[in-house]
Amino acid sequence: MTSATKTAGVGAPARPGTAAGGGALAGTGTLVRFALRRDRVRLPVWILALLLGTLSTANSYAELYGTPEDRANAVETMGSPAGLAMSGPRHYLDDYTSGAMLGHQMLGFTAVLVGLMSVLVITRHTRAEEETGRAELLRSTVVGRHAHLAAALSVAALANLVLGLLLALGLGGLGVDGVDAGGSLLYGAAHAAVGLVFAGVAAVTAQLTAHARGATGTALAVIGAAYVLRAAGDSGENGALSWLSPIGWAQRTYVYVDDDWWPLLLCLALAAGCAATGFALSTRRDVGAGIRPQKPGRPVASPALGTPLGLALRLHRGMLAGFGAGLFLMGAMYGSILGQAEDMLKDIDQLQEALERIGGTGIAEAFASMVMVVVAVVAAVYVVMAALRARAEETAGRAEPLLATGLSRGRWAGSHLAVAMGGGTLALLVAGLGFGIAGAASTGDGVLVPRLVGAALAYAPALWVTVGVAAVLFGWFPRASAAAWIVPVYAFVVGYLGQILRFPGWMNNLSPFGHVPRLPAADLDWTPLLVLTLVAAGLVWLGLAGLSRRDLETK
């Protein structure tokens, strides 16, 4: 019996009223406590990161736009269709205080992150439990059919409510002009409401497919569609498309401007409807199966699937395709405003100083160099997920049967690392291509296409170092593998925000991304790229060496 099942109460004598016929929700409370115990680190990190990021942004708005003239200039630049697509509805611009800026520019962005947190919580405690077989084991005792989903929704709801309350208290206590207590309460409630919506969405997607990654990917696609609908609606004339998105509903509370609470009722209604649909669909399938039947495989596997690299490509192809499409759209979105970058940023002194430190012949080039850091960080998120897939295969027990054959550990883990490195490079390529095509259309300069593609690919060695860090953790300290996420998070905080907030230069040097030439503004220097490549090769070798010297961990 594993420690997980002992914690959940498996094997304990049944209490009165909790027998096998105790109801579909029997054992929900125990599973809620178990889920909170498992997420005792994950959820606080999520909540604190979102809280601190929001508070620091609110303070920065007060500093960047301290005078009415600065705010008037911001209204002029953010009022373009491209600016509205990246921020929110035009009505916020009517009274553009620091609070209105927070609701306009941050609410839609952080709503995506809150939705991601909710999706991961739901799939981790529902579909992933079924995929590993733990759910079936628990249901053989006094746990009801709906207990897992009810517990997951309860934990997600609790996390969102805590986040909303902390946002309300934190923003209300900042003392920033335009950020009052009533608006702060609505700001926090809007985040909680959006989080509940996407928790409900994940409750539905978890019933559709038999795999956690498929359920997560489908839910993330819904989040992406909601953001695109919001962006398309806000950049249009009447904003009708925004009313099809829960993110659009949250922004139409016009927090710190009108403080309308009623759009959140739409979020709550949709969340309740999705949750009810999830419960209903769960009764129409078997444990471990999905509503959508799996397609039968080929009678004979292709020769490539019989190789470690071919199998790794097959396992990673869905995630790679999703990140590739997302990065292409992200690059195209930033490229579409490249021609307006100088007008948008010319009156923001702090950003001007940051762009001057980057260098280049113009603001557009410096802006493109700053955006490349964000693109590279998103690609780094993919490579960490891909590099740690070997760890997931190990803990799920799927690696042991493979390694019982003639397949060596080095070839098995190396195939996942190779896909991570190659896939990350491909993701940079398509991001640079989208950035370049849209940027060339925006500025009328066709030379931007190869220049921005090259600028994106310059970050490939930094991605390879990120893979190497994950490999070392996986090989030598497998239980600390999640620490690989520090690399992209640190790179974003220091490489992007640090340029604006004037972090000392030595902090940037601690990140592999800080050694990449800031193309297209800077000149190409091959020396740091070659050094990063050698460091990446050494880290990968060290990680594989560690894997060959330890025992496999299976559950």
XYZ file of C-alpha atoms in Angstrom:
555
model
C 0.000 0.000 0.000
C 1.512 3.385 -0.985
C 1.775 6.379 1.299
C -0.672 8.243 -0.944
C -3.418 5.704 -0.389
C -2.711 5.601 3.329
C -3.051 9.369 3.510
C -6.366 9.231 1.677
C -7.708 6.730 4.141
C -7.589 3.550 2.087
C -7.650 0.482 4.286
C -9.126 2.350 7.255
C -12.294 0.978 8.836
C -15.449 2.522 7.461
C -17.146 5.032 9.705
C -20.932 5.062 10.128
C -22.575 6.682 7.132
C -19.531 6.292 4.874
C -20.056 2.793 3.600
C -19.860 1.910 -0.055
C -23.425 3.104 -0.440
C -22.732 6.370 1.393
C -23.343 8.490 -1.682
C -21.560 9.809 -4.751
C -19.733 12.448 -2.675
C -18.566 10.133 0.124
C -14.956 10.849 1.089
C -14.847 14.312 -0.503
C -13.602 15.976 2.663
C -10.743 13.514 3.028
C -9.722 14.019 -0.609
C -9.809 17.804 -0.165
C -7.383 17.542 2.748
C -5.217 15.144 0.765
C -5.133 17.504 -2.260
C -4.234 20.486 -0.069
C -1.451 18.422 1.462
C -0.069 17.536 -1.973
C -0.312 21.142 -3.212
C 1.069 22.749 -0.061
C 3.929 24.218 -2.113
C 2.427 24.623 -5.583
C -0.613 26.687 -4.663
C 1.170 29.152 -2.323
C 3.798 29.745 -5.023
C 1.097 30.436 -7.619
C -0.837 32.750 -5.324
C 2.189 34.683 -4.074
C 3.592 35.100 -7.587
C 0.299 36.504 -8.904
C -0.126 38.720 -5.847
C 3.392 40.163 -5.832
C 3.368 40.657 -9.601
C 0.121 42.605 -9.389
C 1.241 44.768 -6.459
C 4.566 45.628 -8.101
C 2.793 46.510 -11.342
C 0.342 48.800 -9.541
C 3.260 50.629 -7.916
C 5.092 50.907 -11.230
C 2.056 52.486 -12.900
C 1.988 55.143 -10.188
C 5.665 55.902 -10.870
C 5.579 55.692 -14.670
C 2.453 57.801 -15.062
C 2.730 60.204 -12.156
C 1.374 63.311 -13.899
C -1.829 64.021 -15.863
C 0.307 64.641 -18.943
C 1.871 61.195 -18.691
C -1.559 59.587 -18.379
C -2.891 61.602 -21.320
C 0.003 60.389 -23.461
C -0.729 56.822 -22.360
C -4.369 57.215 -23.407
C -3.265 58.394 -26.840
C -0.929 55.471 -27.398
C -3.174 52.770 -25.892
C -6.201 53.924 -27.868
C -5.020 52.318 -31.124
C -6.616 49.010 -32.205
C -3.352 47.184 -31.545
C -3.072 48.752 -28.092
C -6.655 47.833 -27.219
C -6.141 44.262 -28.432
C -3.203 43.873 -26.056
C -4.935 45.535 -23.116
C -8.716 45.885 -22.831
C -11.865 47.850 -23.719
C -11.685 51.536 -24.629
C -13.971 52.730 -21.810
C -11.087 52.455 -19.323
C -9.372 55.300 -21.172
C -12.097 57.783 -20.168
C -10.601 58.157 -16.676
C -7.125 56.681 -16.910
C -5.991 56.636 -13.300
C -3.467 54.119 -11.970
C -6.381 51.890 -11.000
C -7.934 52.106 -14.449
C -4.562 51.222 -15.961
C -4.387 48.151 -13.742
C -7.822 46.961 -14.851
C -7.160 47.862 -18.466
C -3.675 46.464 -18.975
C -3.314 43.759 -16.309
C -6.686 42.146 -15.669
C -6.857 40.286 -18.983
C -3.269 39.065 -18.684
C -3.473 37.853 -15.091
C -6.861 36.256 -15.797
C -5.068 33.921 -18.217
C -2.593 32.949 -15.495
C -5.370 32.401 -12.947
C -7.149 30.218 -15.493
C -3.949 28.217 -16.014
C -3.627 27.673 -12.257
C -7.223 26.435 -12.037
C -6.860 24.077 -14.990
C -3.718 22.497 -13.582
C -5.367 21.976 -10.185
C -8.398 20.234 -11.688
C -6.533 17.933 -14.073
C -3.914 17.066 -11.442
C -6.543 15.829 -8.988
C -8.962 14.211 -11.442
C -7.739 12.917 -14.788
C -4.137 12.417 -13.647
C -5.383 10.370 -10.695
C -7.320 8.118 -13.070
C -4.456 7.836 -15.533
C -2.102 6.590 -12.813
C -4.685 4.147 -11.413
C -4.924 5.775 -7.990
C -8.532 6.880 -8.505
C -9.679 3.330 -9.199
C -7.914 2.089 -6.102
C -9.547 4.743 -3.931
C -12.995 4.155 -5.415
C -12.799 0.524 -4.372
C -13.172 1.770 -0.797
C -15.624 4.303 0.654
C -14.907 7.065 -1.888
C -17.909 8.113 -3.989
C -17.962 8.444 -7.762
C -18.046 12.245 -7.721
C -15.664 12.695 -4.787
C -12.508 13.308 -6.857
C -14.103 15.965 -9.053
C -15.860 17.607 -6.113
C -12.620 17.717 -4.132
C -10.669 19.158 -7.071
C -13.297 21.858 -7.641
C -13.293 22.663 -3.928
C -9.509 23.083 -3.867
C -9.554 25.226 -7.022
C -12.362 27.372 -5.601
C -10.479 27.814 -2.324
C -7.273 28.820 -4.136
C -9.127 31.372 -6.263
C -10.982 32.829 -3.293
C -7.760 33.184 -1.295
C -6.086 34.863 -4.269
C -9.032 37.226 -4.726
C -9.053 38.163 -1.041
C -5.298 38.787 -0.948
C -5.503 40.933 -4.089
C -8.308 42.971 -2.538
C -6.410 43.506 0.712
C -3.037 44.106 -0.924
C -4.230 46.605 -3.525
C -6.522 48.342 -1.079
C -3.602 48.927 1.277
C -1.159 50.311 -1.296
C -2.380 53.885 -1.054
C -2.000 54.424 -4.811
C -4.143 57.167 -6.343
C -7.194 55.697 -8.077
C -6.883 52.308 -6.346
C -9.615 52.363 -3.691
C -10.907 49.628 -1.385
C -14.182 49.027 -3.266
C -12.465 48.705 -6.624
C -9.801 46.452 -5.120
C -12.485 44.109 -3.776
C -14.015 43.924 -7.256
C -10.573 43.399 -8.820
C -9.943 40.411 -6.570
C -13.447 39.043 -7.135
C -12.995 39.284 -10.913
C -9.898 37.097 -10.749
C -11.647 34.570 -8.536
C -14.668 34.453 -10.857
C -12.542 33.867 -13.970
C -10.591 31.187 -12.135
C -13.839 29.412 -11.256
C -14.939 29.512 -14.897
C -11.812 27.789 -16.146
C -11.909 25.315 -13.267
C -15.358 24.376 -14.579
C -13.991 24.154 -18.120
C -11.280 21.767 -16.931
C -13.934 19.714 -15.123
C -15.529 19.153 -18.535
C -12.330 18.512 -20.519
C -11.217 15.995 -17.884
C -14.190 13.841 -18.899
C -13.518 13.981 -22.630
C -10.142 12.295 -22.925
C -8.373 9.487 -21.124
C -5.116 11.429 -20.715
C -4.230 14.300 -18.388
C -2.184 16.077 -21.038
C -5.074 15.965 -23.481
C -7.482 17.330 -20.872
C -5.051 20.098 -19.951
C -4.332 20.971 -23.575
C -8.009 21.214 -24.460
C -8.697 23.461 -21.471
C -5.717 25.666 -22.343
C -7.042 25.949 -25.891
C -10.307 27.270 -24.423
C -8.335 29.848 -22.413
C -6.495 30.875 -25.569
C -9.748 31.185 -27.506
C -11.235 33.305 -24.712
C -8.255 35.648 -24.842
C -8.371 35.908 -28.643
C -12.106 36.671 -28.581
C -11.481 39.346 -25.972
C -8.662 40.892 -28.006
C -10.625 40.821 -31.259
C -13.677 42.336 -29.593
C -11.818 45.125 -27.809
C -9.986 46.163 -30.975
C -13.232 46.243 -32.994
C -15.890 48.894 -33.266
C -18.665 47.485 -31.069
C -16.796 44.959 -28.912
C -19.422 42.261 -29.474
C -16.907 39.410 -29.585
C -15.660 40.284 -26.099
C -19.051 39.311 -24.697
C -18.337 35.733 -25.789
C -15.329 35.528 -23.450
C -15.289 35.214 -19.644
C -12.109 37.302 -19.691
C -14.093 39.971 -21.531
C -16.814 39.755 -18.870
C -14.275 40.348 -16.109
C -12.841 43.373 -17.900
C -16.317 44.783 -18.414
C -16.690 45.261 -14.707
C -14.676 48.420 -15.503
C -12.921 48.064 -12.188
C -11.691 51.357 -10.674
C -13.800 53.212 -13.261
C -17.480 52.193 -12.927
C -17.107 49.197 -10.566
C -19.916 47.154 -12.143
C -20.369 43.835 -10.344
C -23.065 42.287 -12.515
C -20.788 40.850 -15.286
C -19.343 38.525 -12.653
C -22.762 36.881 -12.394
C -22.179 35.629 -15.952
C -18.882 34.096 -14.824
C -20.503 32.383 -11.853
C -23.352 31.052 -13.986
C -20.946 29.645 -16.585
C -18.737 28.136 -13.872
C -21.717 26.418 -12.264
C -22.964 25.168 -15.638
C -19.561 23.756 -16.594
C -19.159 22.063 -13.209
C -22.623 20.488 -13.484
C -21.792 19.314 -17.004
C -18.574 17.765 -15.730
C -20.448 15.800 -13.063
C -23.052 14.672 -15.593
C -20.459 13.540 -18.135
C -18.543 11.598 -15.490
C -21.537 9.259 -15.105
C -21.412 8.384 -18.809
C -17.934 6.874 -18.855
C -15.859 4.264 -17.087
C -13.093 5.098 -14.644
C -9.903 5.695 -16.601
C -11.742 6.171 -19.897
C -12.961 9.297 -21.661
C -16.187 10.297 -23.372
C -14.310 10.614 -26.638
C -13.294 7.119 -27.775
C -9.664 6.596 -28.579
C -8.832 6.018 -32.211
C -7.549 2.534 -32.910
C -3.866 2.490 -33.637
C -2.229 1.110 -36.721
C -1.938 -2.677 -36.896
C 1.817 -2.277 -37.251
C 3.826 0.572 -35.761
C 5.983 2.646 -38.060
C 9.724 1.910 -37.962
C 10.354 5.329 -36.378
C 8.114 4.523 -33.418
C 10.382 1.604 -32.614
C 13.270 3.976 -31.872
C 13.713 6.033 -28.686
C 13.708 9.303 -30.598
C 10.628 8.344 -32.614
C 8.735 7.410 -29.462
C 9.746 10.669 -27.776
C 8.580 12.668 -30.788
C 5.252 10.844 -30.678
C 4.806 11.684 -26.999
C 5.784 15.333 -27.408
C 4.145 16.219 -30.708
C 0.892 17.604 -29.269
C 2.587 19.938 -26.805
C 5.143 21.035 -29.380
C 2.416 21.849 -31.907
C 0.480 23.828 -29.306
C 3.473 25.886 -28.193
C 4.560 26.420 -31.780
C 1.163 27.782 -32.796
C 0.948 29.910 -29.660
C 4.410 31.402 -30.142
C 3.730 32.148 -33.802
C 0.583 34.061 -32.812
C 2.430 35.783 -29.988
C 5.169 36.909 -32.350
C 2.601 38.092 -34.897
C 0.756 40.063 -32.201
C 3.895 41.916 -31.135
C 4.986 42.359 -34.740
C 1.686 44.029 -35.603
C 2.478 46.938 -33.267
C 6.163 47.215 -34.156
C 5.470 50.078 -36.544
C 3.716 51.999 -33.759
C 6.294 51.227 -31.066
C 7.977 54.628 -31.246
C 4.697 56.532 -30.861
C 3.505 54.234 -28.079
C 6.675 54.503 -25.982
C 8.060 57.951 -26.741
C 6.508 59.621 -23.684
C 7.264 56.901 -21.100
C 10.584 57.995 -19.625
C 11.360 54.802 -17.702
C 10.761 52.590 -20.718
C 12.762 54.986 -22.877
C 15.717 54.642 -20.527
C 15.403 50.849 -20.579
C 15.337 50.822 -24.368
C 18.332 53.154 -24.542
C 20.322 50.719 -22.379
C 19.520 47.968 -24.876
C 20.843 50.109 -27.735
C 20.110 49.916 -31.428
C 19.459 52.504 -34.095
C 15.838 53.153 -33.098
C 13.077 52.458 -30.632
C 11.549 49.773 -32.860
C 14.759 47.724 -32.798
C 15.172 48.112 -29.034
C 11.513 47.203 -28.488
C 11.911 44.090 -30.637
C 14.968 43.096 -28.579
C 12.995 43.451 -25.350
C 10.098 41.426 -26.749
C 12.514 38.641 -27.758
C 13.217 38.037 -24.070
C 9.519 37.339 -23.479
C 9.377 35.045 -26.516
C 12.450 33.144 -25.316
C 10.988 32.739 -21.815
C 7.770 31.252 -23.224
C 9.877 28.855 -25.305
C 11.781 28.015 -22.109
C 8.485 27.005 -20.492
C 8.083 24.442 -23.271
C 11.618 23.063 -22.944
C 11.265 22.611 -19.171
C 8.000 20.722 -19.650
C 9.533 18.606 -22.403
C 12.766 17.910 -20.506
C 10.832 16.819 -17.419
C 8.629 14.444 -19.409
C 11.177 11.704 -18.720
C 10.596 12.243 -15.000
C 6.838 11.891 -15.507
C 7.367 8.664 -17.466
C 9.577 7.354 -14.656
C 7.185 8.086 -11.801
C 4.216 6.725 -13.775
C 6.003 3.382 -14.171
C 6.204 3.524 -17.966
C 9.986 3.867 -18.125
C 10.774 0.639 -16.280
C 9.287 -1.722 -18.928
C 11.214 0.098 -21.655
C 14.483 -0.058 -19.774
C 13.942 -3.758 -19.071
C 14.713 -4.307 -22.768
C 17.985 -3.539 -24.487
C 17.311 0.207 -24.334
C 19.896 2.071 -22.279
C 19.000 4.828 -19.850
C 21.103 7.306 -21.765
C 19.307 6.697 -25.052
C 15.901 6.760 -23.380
C 16.377 10.021 -21.438
C 18.557 11.518 -24.182
C 15.718 11.183 -26.680
C 13.446 13.317 -24.497
C 16.188 15.885 -23.996
C 16.915 15.960 -27.726
C 13.249 16.603 -28.513
C 13.201 19.349 -25.877
C 16.246 21.047 -27.401
C 15.162 20.625 -31.006
C 11.537 21.501 -30.253
C 12.547 24.617 -28.346
C 14.689 25.745 -31.284
C 11.785 25.122 -33.667
C 9.467 27.120 -31.372
C 11.904 30.048 -31.500
C 12.022 29.784 -35.279
C 8.247 29.999 -35.745
C 7.988 32.803 -33.154
C 10.624 34.819 -34.990
C 8.892 34.092 -38.283
C 5.552 35.362 -36.977
C 7.227 38.400 -35.445
C 9.116 39.119 -38.649
C 6.186 38.709 -41.046
C 3.851 40.867 -38.965
C 6.621 43.364 -38.230
C 7.477 43.682 -41.917
C 3.811 44.290 -42.722
C 3.583 46.884 -39.934
C 6.728 48.814 -40.860
C 6.987 48.095 -44.572
C 10.538 46.788 -44.091
C 10.883 43.259 -45.501
C 14.413 42.906 -44.135
C 12.877 42.448 -40.668
C 11.850 38.867 -41.454
C 15.354 37.324 -41.538
C 16.625 39.712 -38.859
C 13.915 38.826 -36.343
C 14.155 35.120 -37.132
C 17.891 35.317 -36.429
C 17.279 37.314 -33.246
C 14.925 34.608 -31.987
C 17.281 31.755 -32.864
C 20.090 33.471 -30.950
C 18.331 32.372 -27.758
C 18.563 28.674 -28.699
C 21.808 28.075 -26.701
C 20.155 29.593 -23.615
C 17.255 27.167 -24.069
C 19.731 24.300 -24.328
C 21.300 25.370 -21.017
C 17.804 25.341 -19.504
C 17.384 21.764 -20.732
C 20.786 20.945 -19.220
C 19.733 22.284 -15.817
C 16.585 20.135 -15.950
C 18.719 17.129 -16.963
C 21.067 17.572 -13.994
C 18.166 17.842 -11.559
C 16.452 14.818 -13.103
C 19.636 12.761 -13.117
C 20.996 13.565 -9.661
C 18.126 15.069 -7.657
C 14.940 13.674 -9.227
C 12.636 14.789 -6.422
C 13.839 18.368 -6.923
C 13.248 18.302 -10.692
C 10.557 20.987 -10.417
C 13.307 23.447 -9.433
C 14.086 23.685 -13.171
C 11.186 26.150 -13.377
C 13.355 28.686 -11.584
C 15.335 29.252 -14.799
C 12.507 30.673 -16.985
C 10.880 32.521 -14.085
C 14.159 34.187 -13.117
C 14.902 35.004 -16.760
C 11.579 36.818 -17.121
C 11.840 38.745 -13.862
C 15.418 39.872 -14.423
C 15.657 39.976 -18.215
C 12.366 41.762 -18.893
C 11.153 43.466 -15.720
C 14.727 44.127 -14.633
C 15.280 46.337 -17.679
C 12.382 48.530 -16.582
C 12.997 48.414 -12.819
C 16.775 48.889 -13.191
C 18.014 45.709 -11.543
C 21.826 45.567 -11.169
C 23.660 44.004 -14.077
C 25.116 41.106 -12.084
C 21.602 39.732 -11.574
C 21.140 39.431 -15.332
C 24.453 37.590 -15.617
C 23.117 34.780 -13.409
C 20.658 33.810 -16.136
C 21.742 32.039 -19.336
C 19.417 34.383 -21.228
C 21.367 37.364 -19.919
C 24.419 36.371 -21.983
C 22.615 36.289 -25.327
C 23.295 39.306 -27.592
C 20.189 41.515 -27.662
C 19.490 41.208 -31.368
C 18.425 42.991 -33.539
C 19.527 46.074 -31.556
C 22.977 44.724 -30.650
C 25.667 43.243 -32.857
C 25.994 39.477 -33.126
C 28.727 38.050 -30.892
C 29.343 34.335 -31.347
C 31.529 33.876 -28.259
C 28.777 33.794 -25.590
C 26.624 31.576 -27.822
C 29.422 29.050 -28.212
C 30.134 29.116 -24.462
C 26.446 28.549 -23.695
C 26.389 25.628 -26.115
C 29.381 24.011 -24.424
C 27.820 24.575 -20.982
C 24.584 22.971 -22.196
C 26.469 19.940 -23.530
C 28.301 19.555 -20.223
C 25.100 19.803 -18.192
C 23.308 17.223 -20.338
C 26.261 14.822 -20.028
C 26.324 15.346 -16.266
C 22.598 14.728 -15.975
C 22.737 11.493 -17.979
C 25.688 10.364 -15.878
C 23.642 10.903 -12.738
C 20.704 8.956 -14.167
C 22.955 5.976 -14.880
C 24.062 5.888 -11.233
C 20.732 5.980 -9.406
C 17.739 3.718 -9.021
C 14.501 4.368 -10.829
C 11.677 5.806 -8.740
C 8.241 4.378 -9.462
C 4.961 4.648 -7.632
